[in-house]
Structures are given as structure tokens and as C-alpha cells.
C-alpha atoms as an extended CHARMM CRD file, in Angstrom:
* protein
*
       219  EXT
         1         1  MET       CA             58.9810000000      -45.8530000000       61.5060000000  PROA      1               0.0000000000
         2         2  SER       CA             61.9450000000      -47.3010000000       63.2200000000  PROA      2               0.0000000000
         3         3  LEU       CA             64.1700000000      -50.2360000000       62.6680000000  PROA      3               0.0000000000
         4         4  CYS       CA             63.4060000000      -53.3530000000       64.6410000000  PROA      4               0.0000000000
         5         5  LYS       CA             65.5730000000      -53.6390000000       67.7070000000  PROA      5               0.0000000000
         6         6  THR       CA             68.7140000000      -55.7490000000       67.4900000000  PROA      6               0.0000000000
         7         7  SER       CA             71.1670000000      -57.2220000000       69.9520000000  PROA      7               0.0000000000
         8         8  SER       CA             73.7680000000      -54.5500000000       68.9940000000  PROA      8               0.0000000000
         9         9  PRO       CA             73.4120000000      -50.8130000000       68.3470000000  PROA      9               0.0000000000
        10        10  PHE       CA             75.6590000000      -51.1380000000       65.3470000000  PROA      10              0.0000000000
        11        11  LEU       CA             76.4950000000      -53.9130000000       62.9090000000  PROA      11              0.0000000000
        12        12  ALA       CA             79.7530000000      -54.7710000000       64.5970000000  PROA      12              0.0000000000
        13        13  SER       CA             81.3840000000      -54.9090000000       61.1880000000  PROA      13              0.0000000000
        14        14  LEU       CA             80.2440000000      -58.5320000000       60.6390000000  PROA      14              0.0000000000
        15        15  VAL       CA             78.7070000000      -59.8790000000       57.5330000000  PROA      15              0.0000000000
        16        16  LEU       CA             76.9850000000      -63.1860000000       56.8410000000  PROA      16              0.0000000000
        17        17  CYS       CA             78.8220000000      -65.4790000000       54.3760000000  PROA      17              0.0000000000
        18        18  VAL       CA             76.3010000000      -66.2800000000       51.6470000000  PROA      18              0.0000000000
        19        19  LEU       CA             77.1870000000      -69.1110000000       49.3250000000  PROA      19              0.0000000000
        20        20  VAL       CA             75.0360000000      -69.2790000000       46.2240000000  PROA      20              0.0000000000
        21        21  ALA       CA             75.0410000000      -72.5190000000       44.1650000000  PROA      21              0.0000000000
        22        22  GLY       CA             75.2350000000      -72.3550000000       40.4380000000  PROA      22              0.0000000000
        23        23  VAL       CA             75.6830000000      -68.6010000000       40.1290000000  PROA      23              0.0000000000
        24        24  PHE       CA             79.3650000000      -68.1000000000       40.5690000000  PROA      24              0.0000000000
        25        25  HSD       CA             80.9390000000      -66.0240000000       37.8850000000  PROA      25              0.0000000000
        26        26  ALA       CA             84.7340000000      -66.1100000000       37.2400000000  PROA      26              0.0000000000
        27        27  GLN       CA             86.5610000000      -63.0880000000       38.3960000000  PROA      27              0.0000000000
        28        28  VAL       CA             87.8630000000      -61.0670000000       35.4270000000  PROA      28              0.0000000000
        29        29  ALA       CA             90.5500000000      -58.4000000000       35.7000000000  PROA      29              0.0000000000
        30        30  GLN       CA             89.0910000000      -55.0120000000       35.2500000000  PROA      30              0.0000000000
        31        31  ALA       CA             90.0110000000      -51.3100000000       35.8410000000  PROA      31              0.0000000000
        32        32  GLY       CA             87.8580000000      -51.1100000000       38.9450000000  PROA      32              0.0000000000
        33        33  PRO       CA             84.6190000000      -52.2680000000       40.4840000000  PROA      33              0.0000000000
        34        34  PRO       CA             81.3870000000      -51.5910000000       38.5530000000  PROA      34              0.0000000000
        35        35  ILE       CA             80.1650000000      -49.1240000000       41.1540000000  PROA      35              0.0000000000
        36        36  GLN       CA             77.0790000000      -47.8670000000       39.2460000000  PROA      36              0.0000000000
        37        37  GLU       CA             75.7630000000      -51.3720000000       38.6110000000  PROA      37              0.0000000000
        38        38  MET       CA             76.4990000000      -52.4000000000       42.2470000000  PROA      38              0.0000000000
        39        39  LYS       CA             74.4920000000      -49.3510000000       43.4030000000  PROA      39              0.0000000000
        40        40  ALA       CA             71.6460000000      -50.0960000000       40.9670000000  PROA      40              0.0000000000
        41        41  SER       CA             71.2440000000      -53.6690000000       42.4490000000  PROA      41              0.0000000000
        42        42  THR       CA             70.9870000000      -52.2450000000       45.9990000000  PROA      42              0.0000000000
        43        43  VAL       CA             67.5110000000      -51.3260000000       47.0670000000  PROA      43              0.0000000000
        44        44  TRP       CA             65.5410000000      -49.8080000000       50.0220000000  PROA      44              0.0000000000
        45        45  VAL       CA             63.2940000000      -52.3500000000       51.7750000000  PROA      45              0.0000000000
        46        46  GLU       CA             60.4340000000      -51.3090000000       54.1070000000  PROA      46              0.0000000000
        47        47  CYS       CA             57.5930000000      -52.9480000000       56.0720000000  PROA      47              0.0000000000
        48        48  ILE       CA             55.0860000000      -51.6110000000       58.6140000000  PROA      48              0.0000000000
        49        49  ASP       CA             57.6180000000      -51.1260000000       61.4500000000  PROA      49              0.0000000000
        50        50  GLY       CA             61.0380000000      -51.6040000000       59.9280000000  PROA      50              0.0000000000
        51        51  ALA       CA             63.2300000000      -50.4440000000       56.9930000000  PROA      51              0.0000000000
        52        52  GLY       CA             66.6970000000      -51.3790000000       55.7970000000  PROA      52              0.0000000000
        53        53  THR       CA             68.4820000000      -52.5160000000       52.6170000000  PROA      53              0.0000000000
        54        54  GLY       CA             68.2840000000      -55.4030000000       50.2240000000  PROA      54              0.0000000000
        55        55  PHE       CA             69.5750000000      -56.4280000000       46.8560000000  PROA      55              0.0000000000
        56        56  VAL       CA             68.0900000000      -57.6890000000       43.6300000000  PROA      56              0.0000000000
        57        57  THR       CA             68.4710000000      -61.2410000000       42.3950000000  PROA      57              0.0000000000
        58        58  GLY       CA             66.5040000000      -63.8300000000       40.3950000000  PROA      58              0.0000000000
        59        59  ASP       CA             66.3970000000      -61.7700000000       37.2140000000  PROA      59              0.0000000000
        60        60  GLY       CA             64.6830000000      -58.8720000000       38.8810000000  PROA      60              0.0000000000
        61        61  TRP       CA             61.9770000000      -60.9250000000       40.5930000000  PROA      61              0.0000000000
        62        62  TYR       CA             63.5370000000      -61.4170000000       44.0490000000  PROA      62              0.0000000000
        63        63  VAL       CA             65.1010000000      -59.2640000000       46.7600000000  PROA      63              0.0000000000
        64        64  ILE       CA             67.2180000000      -60.6540000000       49.6360000000  PROA      64              0.0000000000
        65        65  THR       CA             67.4160000000      -58.8340000000       52.9390000000  PROA      65              0.0000000000
        66        66  ASN       CA             67.6000000000      -59.4450000000       56.6440000000  PROA      66              0.0000000000
        67        67  TRP       CA             64.6150000000      -61.0410000000       58.3340000000  PROA      67              0.0000000000
        68        68  HSD       CA             64.6270000000      -58.4830000000       61.1870000000  PROA      68              0.0000000000
        69        69  VAL       CA             64.1570000000      -55.7540000000       58.5500000000  PROA      69              0.0000000000
        70        70  VAL       CA             60.7480000000      -57.1640000000       57.4350000000  PROA      70              0.0000000000
        71        71  MET       CA             59.7340000000      -59.3130000000       60.3770000000  PROA      71              0.0000000000
        72        72  GLY       CA             56.9790000000      -56.8380000000       61.2420000000  PROA      72              0.0000000000
        73        73  ALA       CA             55.1360000000      -58.0890000000       58.2240000000  PROA      73              0.0000000000
        74        74  GLY       CA             55.2780000000      -61.6260000000       59.4410000000  PROA      74              0.0000000000
        75        75  GLY       CA             56.0250000000      -64.7850000000       57.3900000000  PROA      75              0.0000000000
        76        76  GLY       CA             54.1260000000      -64.6060000000       54.1120000000  PROA      76              0.0000000000
        77        77  GLY       CA             53.4070000000      -60.9140000000       54.7050000000  PROA      77              0.0000000000
        78        78  ASN       CA             54.1040000000      -58.0210000000       52.3900000000  PROA      78              0.0000000000
        79        79  ALA       CA             57.0390000000      -55.5460000000       52.1930000000  PROA      79              0.0000000000
        80        80  ASP       CA             57.7320000000      -52.6270000000       49.8980000000  PROA      80              0.0000000000
        81        81  VAL       CA             60.8780000000      -52.2670000000       47.7880000000  PROA      81              0.0000000000
        82        82  LEU       CA             61.5160000000      -48.6630000000       47.0300000000  PROA      82              0.0000000000
        83        83  LEU       CA             63.4970000000      -46.9840000000       44.2650000000  PROA      83              0.0000000000
        84        84  SER       CA             62.3920000000      -43.5260000000       45.3310000000  PROA      84              0.0000000000
        85        85  PRO       CA             59.7130000000      -42.1660000000       47.7020000000  PROA      85              0.0000000000
        86        86  SER       CA             57.1460000000      -42.4630000000       44.8720000000  PROA      86              0.0000000000
        87        87  ASP       CA             58.4260000000      -45.5740000000       43.1110000000  PROA      87              0.0000000000
        88        88  ARG       CA             57.3820000000      -48.6380000000       45.1700000000  PROA      88              0.0000000000
        89        89  TYR       CA             57.2960000000      -52.3300000000       44.3380000000  PROA      89              0.0000000000
        90        90  LEU       CA             55.0850000000      -54.5860000000       46.4710000000  PROA      90              0.0000000000
        91        91  SER       CA             56.5790000000      -57.8860000000       47.4650000000  PROA      91              0.0000000000
        92        92  ARG       CA             55.6980000000      -61.0360000000       49.4570000000  PROA      92              0.0000000000
        93        93  ILE       CA             57.9340000000      -62.7790000000       51.9390000000  PROA      93              0.0000000000
        94        94  VAL       CA             58.3640000000      -66.2380000000       50.4550000000  PROA      94              0.0000000000
        95        95  TRP       CA             61.0800000000      -67.5410000000       52.7070000000  PROA      95              0.0000000000
        96        96  HSD       CA             62.5800000000      -66.3780000000       56.0460000000  PROA      96              0.0000000000
        97        97  SER       CA             64.6380000000      -67.6190000000       58.9110000000  PROA      97              0.0000000000
        98        98  GLN       CA             65.4210000000      -66.0380000000       62.2920000000  PROA      98              0.0000000000
        99        99  GLU       CA             68.6950000000      -67.9340000000       62.4080000000  PROA      99              0.0000000000
       100       100  PRO       CA             70.2170000000      -67.0440000000       59.9930000000  PROA      100             0.0000000000
       101       101  ASP       CA             68.7300000000      -63.5130000000       59.8490000000  PROA      101             0.0000000000
       102       102  LEU       CA             67.5850000000      -63.7500000000       56.2160000000  PROA      102             0.0000000000
       103       103  ALA       CA             64.4380000000      -63.2820000000       54.1580000000  PROA      103             0.0000000000
       104       104  ILE       CA             63.5930000000      -63.6810000000       50.4150000000  PROA      104             0.0000000000
       105       105  LEU       CA             61.0030000000      -61.3490000000       48.9490000000  PROA      105             0.0000000000
       106       106  LYS       CA             59.1150000000      -62.1970000000       45.7110000000  PROA      106             0.0000000000
       107       107  LEU       CA             58.1700000000      -59.0580000000       43.7810000000  PROA      107             0.0000000000
       108       108  GLU       CA             54.6910000000      -58.6850000000       42.2330000000  PROA      108             0.0000000000
       109       109  ARG       CA             56.3050000000      -57.0910000000       39.1530000000  PROA      109             0.0000000000
       110       110  ARG       CA             59.8110000000      -57.2620000000       37.8440000000  PROA      110             0.0000000000
       111       111  ILE       CA             62.0210000000      -54.5970000000       39.0480000000  PROA      111             0.0000000000
       112       112  PRO       CA             64.1680000000      -52.8610000000       36.3140000000  PROA      112             0.0000000000
       113       113  ARG       CA             67.4760000000      -53.2590000000       38.1590000000  PROA      113             0.0000000000
       114       114  PRO       CA             70.3700000000      -55.5730000000       37.4970000000  PROA      114             0.0000000000
       115       115  SER       CA             70.5340000000      -58.8490000000       39.5350000000  PROA      115             0.0000000000
       116       116  VAL       CA             73.6930000000      -59.3420000000       41.5550000000  PROA      116             0.0000000000
       117       117  THR       CA             76.2890000000      -62.0590000000       40.9170000000  PROA      117             0.0000000000
       118       118  PHE       CA             77.9360000000      -63.9750000000       43.7350000000  PROA      118             0.0000000000
       119       119  ALA       CA             81.3890000000      -65.2550000000       44.7050000000  PROA      119             0.0000000000
       120       120  THR       CA             81.8580000000      -68.2480000000       47.0300000000  PROA      120             0.0000000000
       121       121  ASP       CA             83.9200000000      -68.1590000000       50.1810000000  PROA      121             0.0000000000
       122       122  GLU       CA             86.8250000000      -70.0810000000       48.5480000000  PROA      122             0.0000000000
       123       123  PHE       CA             87.5300000000      -66.8990000000       46.4760000000  PROA      123             0.0000000000
       124       124  VAL       CA             87.5820000000      -64.5490000000       49.5080000000  PROA      124             0.0000000000
       125       125  GLU       CA             90.8880000000      -63.8950000000       51.1820000000  PROA      125             0.0000000000
       126       126  ASP       CA             92.0620000000      -61.7290000000       54.1210000000  PROA      126             0.0000000000
       127       127  ALA       CA             92.8870000000      -58.1920000000       53.0930000000  PROA      127             0.0000000000
       128       128  ASP       CA             90.5710000000      -58.3210000000       50.0170000000  PROA      128             0.0000000000
       129       129  MET       CA             89.0460000000      -54.9590000000       49.2450000000  PROA      129             0.0000000000
       130       130  VAL       CA             85.2360000000      -54.8070000000       49.9170000000  PROA      130             0.0000000000
       131       131  TYR       CA             82.4470000000      -52.3020000000       49.5280000000  PROA      131             0.0000000000
       132       132  ALA       CA             79.4270000000      -52.1530000000       51.7850000000  PROA      132             0.0000000000
       133       133  MET       CA             76.3270000000      -50.5250000000       50.3320000000  PROA      133             0.0000000000
       134       134  GLY       CA             73.0210000000      -49.4510000000       51.8350000000  PROA      134             0.0000000000
       135       135  PHE       CA             70.7700000000      -46.6960000000       53.2000000000  PROA      135             0.0000000000
       136       136  PRO       CA             71.8050000000      -45.3970000000       56.6440000000  PROA      136             0.0000000000
       137       137  GLY       CA             68.6070000000      -43.1670000000       56.5250000000  PROA      137             0.0000000000
       138       138  ALA       CA             66.4310000000      -46.2320000000       56.5360000000  PROA      138             0.0000000000
       139       139  ALA       CA             67.1320000000      -46.4870000000       60.2710000000  PROA      139             0.0000000000
       140       140  GLU       CA             66.2340000000      -42.8730000000       60.9520000000  PROA      140             0.0000000000
       141       141  ASP       CA             62.5400000000      -42.6860000000       59.9170000000  PROA      141             0.0000000000
       142       142  ILE       CA             63.3960000000      -40.7680000000       56.8110000000  PROA      142             0.0000000000
       143       143  VAL       CA             61.4080000000      -41.9660000000       53.8110000000  PROA      143             0.0000000000
       144       144  ASN       CA             60.4280000000      -38.8140000000       51.7410000000  PROA      144             0.0000000000
       145       145  VAL       CA             63.8190000000      -37.1930000000       51.0130000000  PROA      145             0.0000000000
       146       146  GLU       CA             65.2100000000      -38.0070000000       47.6610000000  PROA      146             0.0000000000
       147       147  SER       CA             68.8100000000      -37.7900000000       48.7830000000  PROA      147             0.0000000000
       148       148  ASP       CA             68.2630000000      -40.4870000000       51.3740000000  PROA      148             0.0000000000
       149       149  PHE       CA             67.4370000000      -42.8950000000       48.5630000000  PROA      149             0.0000000000
       150       150  GLU       CA             70.9760000000      -42.5110000000       47.1350000000  PROA      150             0.0000000000
       151       151  VAL       CA             73.0150000000      -45.5780000000       47.9880000000  PROA      151             0.0000000000
       152       152  LYS       CA             75.7590000000      -44.9390000000       50.4180000000  PROA      152             0.0000000000
       153       153  ILE       CA             79.1460000000      -46.6860000000       50.0490000000  PROA      153             0.0000000000
       154       154  THR       CA             81.7970000000      -47.5240000000       52.5580000000  PROA      154             0.0000000000
       155       155  GLU       CA             84.9440000000      -49.3990000000       51.7020000000  PROA      155             0.0000000000
       156       156  GLY       CA             87.3300000000      -51.5300000000       53.6980000000  PROA      156             0.0000000000
       157       157  ILE       CA             89.0340000000      -54.8810000000       53.6570000000  PROA      157             0.0000000000
       158       158  ILE       CA             88.3770000000      -58.3260000000       54.9210000000  PROA      158             0.0000000000
       159       159  SER       CA             90.1830000000      -58.3750000000       58.2860000000  PROA      159             0.0000000000
       160       160  ALA       CA             89.3590000000      -61.9270000000       59.2620000000  PROA      160             0.0000000000
       161       161  LYS       CA             87.2180000000      -64.9600000000       58.5910000000  PROA      161             0.0000000000
       162       162  VAL       CA             85.6230000000      -65.9120000000       61.9400000000  PROA      162             0.0000000000
       163       163  THR       CA             83.6460000000      -68.8720000000       63.1400000000  PROA      163             0.0000000000
       164       164  ALA       CA             81.0690000000      -68.5080000000       65.9150000000  PROA      164             0.0000000000
       165       165  ASN       CA             80.5280000000      -71.1700000000       68.6190000000  PROA      165             0.0000000000
       166       166  GLU       CA             77.6790000000      -72.7360000000       66.6600000000  PROA      166             0.0000000000
       167       167  GLY       CA             79.9700000000      -73.0890000000       63.5600000000  PROA      167             0.0000000000
       168       168  THR       CA             78.7710000000      -69.9040000000       61.9720000000  PROA      168             0.0000000000
       169       169  ASP       CA             81.0500000000      -68.6210000000       59.1860000000  PROA      169             0.0000000000
       170       170  MET       CA             81.4490000000      -64.8330000000       59.0330000000  PROA      170             0.0000000000
       171       171  TYR       CA             83.6500000000      -62.1780000000       57.7640000000  PROA      171             0.0000000000
       172       172  GLN       CA             84.9490000000      -59.3110000000       59.8160000000  PROA      172             0.0000000000
       173       173  THR       CA             85.5100000000      -56.1470000000       57.7500000000  PROA      173             0.0000000000
       174       174  THR       CA             86.9060000000      -52.6200000000       58.3780000000  PROA      174             0.0000000000
       175       175  ALA       CA             84.1590000000      -51.1360000000       56.1390000000  PROA      175             0.0000000000
       176       176  ALA       CA             82.0300000000      -48.8680000000       58.3410000000  PROA      176             0.0000000000
       177       177  LEU       CA             78.4680000000      -50.2150000000       58.6710000000  PROA      177             0.0000000000
       178       178  ASN       CA             75.3450000000      -48.4560000000       60.0960000000  PROA      178             0.0000000000
       179       179  PRO       CA             71.9600000000      -49.8910000000       61.1910000000  PROA      179             0.0000000000
       180       180  GLY       CA             70.3530000000      -48.8670000000       57.9320000000  PROA      180             0.0000000000
       181       181  ASN       CA             72.8000000000      -51.0670000000       56.1140000000  PROA      181             0.0000000000
       182       182  SER       CA             71.0830000000      -54.1530000000       57.4680000000  PROA      182             0.0000000000
       183       183  GLY       CA             70.2770000000      -56.6000000000       54.6770000000  PROA      183             0.0000000000
       184       184  GLY       CA             72.4770000000      -54.8930000000       52.2200000000  PROA      184             0.0000000000
       185       185  PRO       CA             75.2290000000      -56.3980000000       50.1840000000  PROA      185             0.0000000000
       186       186  LEU       CA             78.9780000000      -56.6100000000       50.6980000000  PROA      186             0.0000000000
       187       187  TYR       CA             80.6790000000      -56.5650000000       47.3650000000  PROA      187             0.0000000000
       188       188  ASN       CA             84.2140000000      -57.5710000000       46.3870000000  PROA      188             0.0000000000
       189       189  GLU       CA             86.3640000000      -55.5440000000       44.0290000000  PROA      189             0.0000000000
       190       190  TYR       CA             84.7900000000      -57.3970000000       41.0290000000  PROA      190             0.0000000000
       191       191  GLY       CA             81.2130000000      -56.3340000000       41.9960000000  PROA      191             0.0000000000
       192       192  GLN       CA             80.1930000000      -59.7190000000       43.3020000000  PROA      192             0.0000000000
       193       193  VAL       CA             78.2530000000      -60.1700000000       46.4900000000  PROA      193             0.0000000000
       194       194  ILE       CA             80.2880000000      -62.0800000000       49.0610000000  PROA      194             0.0000000000
       195       195  GLY       CA             78.0520000000      -61.4940000000       52.1130000000  PROA      195             0.0000000000
       196       196  ILE       CA             75.0350000000      -59.7510000000       53.6600000000  PROA      196             0.0000000000
       197       197  ASN       CA             75.4360000000      -56.9660000000       56.2750000000  PROA      197             0.0000000000
       198       198  VAL       CA             73.7580000000      -58.1780000000       59.4720000000  PROA      198             0.0000000000
       199       199  ALA       CA             72.8520000000      -56.7710000000       62.8610000000  PROA      199             0.0000000000
       200       200  LYS       CA             73.4080000000      -59.9810000000       64.7570000000  PROA      200             0.0000000000
       201       201  SER       CA             76.7370000000      -61.6400000000       65.3800000000  PROA      201             0.0000000000
       202       202  LEU       CA             75.5990000000      -65.2110000000       65.2630000000  PROA      202             0.0000000000
       203       203  VAL       CA             74.2870000000      -66.4430000000       61.9530000000  PROA      203             0.0000000000
       204       204  ILE       CA             74.7410000000      -69.5210000000       59.7390000000  PROA      204             0.0000000000
       205       205  VAL       CA             75.8240000000      -69.9670000000       56.2020000000  PROA      205             0.0000000000
       206       206  VAL       CA             72.9610000000      -70.3320000000       53.7460000000  PROA      206             0.0000000000
       207       207  THR       CA             73.0140000000      -71.5150000000       50.1510000000  PROA      207             0.0000000000
       208       208  PHE       CA             70.4640000000      -70.2870000000       47.5640000000  PROA      208             0.0000000000
       209       209  GLU       CA             69.9770000000      -71.2980000000       43.9700000000  PROA      209             0.0000000000
       210       210  GLU       CA             67.3690000000      -70.7810000000       41.1850000000  PROA      210             0.0000000000
       211       211  ASP       CA             64.9960000000      -73.6180000000       40.3630000000  PROA      211             0.0000000000
       212       212  MET       CA             63.9220000000      -74.4690000000       36.8010000000  PROA      212             0.0000000000
       213       213  HSD       CA             61.2600000000      -71.7640000000       36.9630000000  PROA      213             0.0000000000
       214       214  GLY       CA             63.7190000000      -69.0410000000       38.1070000000  PROA      214             0.0000000000
       215       215  ASN       CA             62.4660000000      -69.1000000000       41.7610000000  PROA      215             0.0000000000
       216       216  MET       CA             65.0290000000      -68.5780000000       44.5390000000  PROA      216             0.0000000000
       217       217  ILE       CA             65.1660000000      -71.5960000000       46.8200000000  PROA      217             0.0000000000
       218       218  GLU       CA             67.2340000000      -72.7100000000       49.7810000000  PROA      218             0.0000000000
       219       219  VAL       CA             69.3510000000      -75.8050000000       49.2160000000  PROA      219             0.0000000000
């Protein structure tokens, strides 16, 4: 199994700015980021010919990842969310977009992991501390080694907010990113997701919210 080809061999230290309506939580002073909870919300995502990272949302019923990670399954196809080599959760792709490189997976059964919270772009500043989480081994055809299912963490800062020619809002970060991090979360120092690690340099800002039934929808 190999990760779907991308336009860059590495993630170029760029993350997609994801603004999520209605789920912003005020930043509260604390001793440090809730690392264990952040790791618990970060999951391995796999389909027939790709693997990468995602994160839990929608009260444990949804996972967000990059479209290129699961595109081998096709729109409406199935992908697995793994907590370990033997602990798999089947999901269905309920929304995807090539530009931006995003997909929403609906799990067949609720995953016992905490849902992430989000911070909007207005609360992100240059030099803010950030933490990228994911599974570098997902890009190396390694799926049966327990240690490779341990979430890897790299830290850095927001070095710039950049805008692509098409008006795409992105962050540039000094946190080291690897291909297996694709689809994984970029957290701020409060444990809130501020972006999604991407393999393409040109993506657009997307807003998600929960409808009255708890389903993740694009707005």
C-alpha cells in the first residue's frame, strides 16, 4: 500500500486554514496543551491504495482527512479508520472535494475518541506555537506494527499567513511535516485545531458545521 501521489514529495510545511462555524471555544489559560487528548483525537485513515491521518469530530461519528488519502475508494466509497492493526472502524465518504483537498468520513459506529474543537483564523497570529500530529508510517506501507500507530508529534510556530493566487488562505509553519501526516490536524497551544496538514500548496478555506442531527455539513 502506498500513499497516493502528490504534487510535492513533502508537505512543504503548509496547512489548510479550516474555519468551523458554531464550534469555536474560548481560549482558556492553562499550564500546557492537552497533549494526550490531542493524540487521542488523531487517527489513522486507510483505503484500498492510500493511507494517512485524520481527526475525530461530530461527537465521534465523523473523521476529517485529505481527499487524496481516500480518493482510491471514490466518492461514496468506504475507508477504514484504525486505532490499532486489529481495531478498525468502517466509514463511508459522505463529502469530498479535490480543491480543497478534503473529505468527510461517516463512521458506521461511534468511535470512542474525543472530538476536536476548533479555533478560527482571527485567533491565529504569527509566531503562535503549533503542534502537527500524524502517522509518518502511513506513507511507508507499514500497517501491522503497533509502534507505528503511536501518534507522532512535531512542534513549531506559525511563520506566516499566506494567500495563493486563487485567494487560498494558508498557514506556513516551521513544524516538520511528512507525507504520512496528510489529513492530520495542526493544533494550537490550547489543543484546538487551526488547520489540516496538506500535500498540495493550493487549497481553499472551507467551513463546516453540525446540522440539527449532528451531521457534519459544508456551509
